[in-house]
Coordinates of C-alpha atoms in Angstrom, one line a residue:
M338 CA 99.9 106.4 112.5
T339 CA 101.1 104.7 115.7
P340 CA 99.7 101.3 117.0
I341 CA 98.0 103.0 119.9
M342 CA 95.9 105.3 117.7
P343 CA 93.5 102.6 116.4
L344 CA 93.2 101.3 120.0
Q345 CA 92.2 104.8 121.2
A346 CA 89.8 105.4 118.3
V347 CA 87.9 102.1 118.6
S348 CA 87.8 102.4 122.4
Q349 CA 86.2 105.8 122.1
Y350 CA 83.7 104.4 119.6
L351 CA 82.8 101.6 122.0
S352 CA 82.2 104.1 124.8
N353 CA 79.3 105.4 122.7
L354 CA 77.5 102.1 123.3
R355 CA 77.9 102.6 127.1
D356 CA 78.5 98.9 127.7
R357 CA 81.6 98.4 129.9
N358 CA 81.9 94.8 129.0
L359 CA 82.7 95.7 125.4
K360 CA 86.4 96.1 125.0
F361 CA 89.0 96.4 122.2
T362 CA 92.5 95.2 123.1
M363 CA 95.8 94.7 121.3
D364 CA 98.4 92.0 121.9
P365 CA 101.5 93.5 123.7
D366 CA 104.6 94.0 121.6
E367 CA 107.6 96.3 121.4
N368 CA 105.4 99.2 120.3
Y369 CA 102.6 98.8 122.9
Q370 CA 102.4 97.5 126.4
P371 CA 99.1 97.6 128.4
F372 CA 99.4 99.8 131.5
S373 CA 97.5 101.3 134.4
R374 CA 97.9 104.7 136.1
G375 CA 98.1 102.9 139.5
F376 CA 95.0 104.6 140.9
Y377 CA 91.3 105.1 140.2
V378 CA 88.9 108.0 140.7
R379 CA 85.2 108.6 141.2
R380 CA 83.2 111.8 140.7
C381 CA 80.4 113.0 142.9
D382 CA 78.6 116.3 143.6
E383 CA 81.6 117.5 145.6
G384 CA 84.1 116.8 142.9
L385 CA 86.5 114.1 141.5
F386 CA 88.3 112.1 144.2
V387 CA 90.9 109.3 144.3
D388 CA 88.9 106.3 145.6
E389 CA 91.5 103.5 145.1
V390 CA 95.3 103.4 145.0
T391 CA 97.1 100.3 143.6
S392 CA 100.6 101.4 142.6
E393 CA 100.8 105.2 142.7
T394 CA 102.4 105.9 146.1
R395 CA 102.2 109.7 145.7
L396 CA 98.4 109.5 146.1
Q397 CA 96.0 108.5 148.9
V398 CA 92.3 107.7 148.9
G399 CA 90.4 110.9 149.4
D400 CA 92.8 113.2 147.4
K401 CA 90.7 115.6 145.4
V402 CA 91.5 116.1 141.7
L403 CA 91.5 119.8 140.9
T404 CA 92.6 119.7 137.2
I405 CA 93.6 117.1 134.6
N406 CA 95.9 118.6 131.9
G407 CA 94.9 122.0 133.1
Q408 CA 91.1 121.5 132.9
T409 CA 88.7 120.9 135.8
P410 CA 86.9 117.6 135.9
E411 CA 83.6 119.4 135.6
R412 CA 84.6 121.1 132.4
I413 CA 86.0 117.9 130.9
A414 CA 82.8 116.1 131.6
S415 CA 80.7 118.8 130.0
T416 CA 82.8 119.5 126.9
L417 CA 83.9 116.0 125.7
P418 CA 82.8 115.6 122.1
N419 CA 81.5 112.0 122.7
P420 CA 80.5 110.0 125.8
L421 CA 84.0 109.0 126.5
L422 CA 83.1 108.7 130.2
A423 CA 80.3 106.2 129.3
S424 CA 77.7 107.7 131.5
D425 CA 75.7 110.9 132.3
I426 CA 75.7 110.0 136.0
P427 CA 78.8 111.4 137.7
E428 CA 79.3 108.4 140.0
C429 CA 79.0 106.0 137.1
E430 CA 81.5 107.8 134.9
Q431 CA 84.6 105.8 133.8
W432 CA 87.7 108.0 134.0
T433 CA 90.3 105.3 133.5
G434 CA 90.6 105.6 129.8
Y435 CA 90.7 109.4 129.9
L436 CA 93.5 109.4 132.5
K437 CA 95.5 107.2 130.1
L438 CA 95.3 109.9 127.5
A439 CA 96.4 112.7 129.9
N440 CA 99.8 113.6 131.1
H441 CA 99.4 115.0 134.6
M442 CA 96.9 116.3 137.2
I443 CA 96.9 118.6 140.2
V444 CA 95.5 117.1 143.4
E445 CA 94.7 118.5 146.8
H446 CA 95.8 116.2 149.7
A447 CA 93.9 115.9 153.0
D448 CA 96.3 118.4 154.6
G449 CA 95.4 121.0 152.0
I450 CA 98.7 120.8 150.1
Q451 CA 98.4 120.8 146.3
E452 CA 100.7 118.6 144.2
D453 CA 101.2 118.3 140.4
I454 CA 101.2 114.5 139.7
V455 CA 103.0 113.6 136.4
F456 CA 101.5 110.3 135.4
Q457 CA 103.5 107.1 135.4
K458 CA 102.8 103.8 133.7
Y459 CA 102.3 100.8 136.0
P460 CA 101.5 97.1 135.3
L461 CA 97.8 96.3 134.7
D462 CA 95.8 95.7 137.9
L463 CA 94.3 92.3 138.0
P464 CA 90.7 91.8 139.1
K465 CA 90.3 91.3 142.8
E466 CA 88.5 88.5 144.6
P467 CA 84.9 89.4 145.7
Q468 CA 85.0 91.7 148.8
F469 CA 82.7 91.7 151.8
E470 CA 82.3 94.8 154.1
K471 CA 79.9 95.4 156.9
R472 CA 79.1 98.8 158.3
E473 CA 76.7 98.7 161.2
N474 CA 73.4 97.5 159.5
T475 CA 74.7 97.8 156.0
V476 CA 76.5 95.0 154.0
I477 CA 78.5 95.9 150.9
L478 CA 79.4 93.2 148.3
K479 CA 82.0 94.2 145.7
F480 CA 82.6 92.2 142.5
S481 CA 85.4 93.2 140.2
K482 CA 84.8 90.3 137.9
F483 CA 82.3 87.4 137.7
E484 CA 83.7 83.9 137.6
S485 CA 81.5 80.8 137.7
C486 CA 78.1 80.5 139.3
E487 CA 79.6 78.2 141.9
D488 CA 82.3 80.7 142.9
T489 CA 79.6 83.4 143.5
E490 CA 77.5 81.0 145.5
K491 CA 80.4 80.0 147.6
F492 CA 81.2 83.6 148.4
L493 CA 77.6 84.4 149.3
Q494 CA 77.3 81.3 151.5
A495 CA 80.3 82.4 153.6
H496 CA 78.5 85.6 154.5
Q497 CA 74.9 84.4 154.4
R498 CA 74.1 85.3 158.0
D499 CA 75.2 88.9 157.7
I500 CA 73.5 89.3 154.4
E501 CA 70.2 87.9 155.7
Q502 CA 70.2 90.0 158.8
C503 CA 71.3 93.4 157.3
K504 CA 68.9 96.2 156.8
R505 CA 70.6 97.5 153.7
L506 CA 72.5 95.6 151.1
I507 CA 74.7 97.3 148.5
I508 CA 76.0 95.3 145.5
D509 CA 78.9 97.4 144.1
L510 CA 79.6 96.6 140.4
R511 CA 81.0 99.9 139.4
K512 CA 84.4 98.5 138.6
N513 CA 83.2 95.1 137.4
I514 CA 84.8 94.1 134.1
G515 CA 82.3 91.4 133.2
G516 CA 83.3 87.7 133.0
S517 CA 80.9 84.8 133.1
E518 CA 77.3 85.7 132.7
E519 CA 76.4 82.8 135.0
G520 CA 78.5 84.3 137.7
Y521 CA 75.9 87.0 138.6
L522 CA 72.8 84.7 138.6
P523 CA 73.0 84.0 142.4
L524 CA 72.7 87.7 143.0
L525 CA 69.3 88.0 141.2
G526 CA 67.4 86.9 144.3
Y527 CA 68.6 90.0 146.1
I528 CA 67.6 92.5 143.4
V529 CA 64.1 91.4 142.4
K530 CA 61.0 91.6 144.6
N531 CA 59.2 88.4 143.6
D532 CA 59.8 85.1 142.1
G533 CA 59.6 85.0 138.3
F534 CA 61.1 83.9 135.0
L535 CA 64.5 85.2 133.8
K536 CA 62.8 86.3 130.5
N537 CA 60.7 88.7 132.5
I538 CA 63.6 90.1 134.4
Y539 CA 65.8 90.5 131.3
G540 CA 63.1 91.8 129.0
D541 CA 63.7 91.9 125.2
R542 CA 67.2 90.6 124.5
T543 CA 66.6 89.7 120.8
I544 CA 69.9 89.4 118.9
W545 CA 69.8 89.6 115.1
T546 CA 72.5 87.7 113.2
N547 CA 73.4 88.1 109.6
Y548 CA 74.3 84.7 108.3
S549 CA 76.4 85.8 105.3
E550 CA 78.9 83.5 103.6
T551 CA 81.8 85.3 105.2
N552 CA 80.3 85.4 108.8
C553 CA 79.5 81.7 108.7
Q554 CA 83.0 80.8 107.4
R555 CA 84.7 82.8 110.1
S556 CA 82.6 81.1 112.8
I557 CA 83.5 77.7 111.3
D558 CA 87.2 78.6 111.2
N559 CA 87.1 79.7 114.9
L560 CA 85.5 76.4 115.9
Q561 CA 87.7 74.0 113.8
P562 CA 90.6 73.8 116.3
Y563 CA 88.3 72.6 119.1
L564 CA 87.6 69.4 117.0
E565 CA 91.0 68.2 118.3
S566 CA 89.7 68.3 121.9
E567 CA 90.0 65.1 124.0
D568 CA 86.7 66.0 125.6
A569 CA 83.9 64.0 123.7
A570 CA 81.2 66.5 124.8
V571 CA 83.2 69.4 123.5
K572 CA 83.8 67.7 120.1
E573 CA 80.1 66.8 119.8
Y574 CA 79.1 70.4 120.5
V575 CA 81.6 71.9 118.1
Q576 CA 80.6 69.5 115.3
S577 CA 77.0 70.4 115.8
A578 CA 77.8 74.1 115.7
I579 CA 79.9 73.7 112.5
T580 CA 77.0 71.8 110.9
Y581 CA 74.6 74.5 111.9
Y582 CA 76.8 77.3 110.3
E583 CA 77.2 75.2 107.1
Q584 CA 73.5 75.0 106.8
M585 CA 73.0 78.7 107.5
R586 CA 75.5 80.0 104.9
S587 CA 74.2 83.0 102.9
V588 CA 70.7 82.8 104.6
G589 CA 71.0 86.4 105.6

């Protein structure tokens, strides 16, 4: 067994949950280095297309993917033994992980020429800053990662006039990797019709916790180092959390 096999197995298991914010990672070492393919693709009714290029200079946005490892994208999507693509909706499919398992693909460029692209490994692509785009009466906001609530508010304020005057607003989160939950709160006003309470927007978000002896001890062990913090508020919070887990030991 190679180090990458557990990474692939657990990642495929997590894809069944269809939550892109759940990730399993390994620390880089001599046997494994995280990488990207240097481009991203998106599928629609017309096929699978390159929709972003970061490092792979042989490709351009708009190139059509004809086959991956000899199979058409449509056949891959219909025959995968598990929801590795994380969605039944073509445009929401996540092909990044599958491309990391493949060796090559045949693409058709804009001039009609076909090329066999043997995949290379490139450094990981870091999340981009929020992006603003305006097309006539449409405004597009792209968030690749949510930082703090204040950061999102600052970005929205910079484009407030265009956002308020547009006839159509698109908030593109298709490549968002998560981040701070508070980071998306300023966007809620644009996606709900009326004022209301967060609990009504979120719905049932009940989380069940098994307070076993082992789980509580692990939580305490994770918190212990923060007792050395110089921030009094942090130390107070950590101590209260540790006390809580000590009280909940073996409750179930």
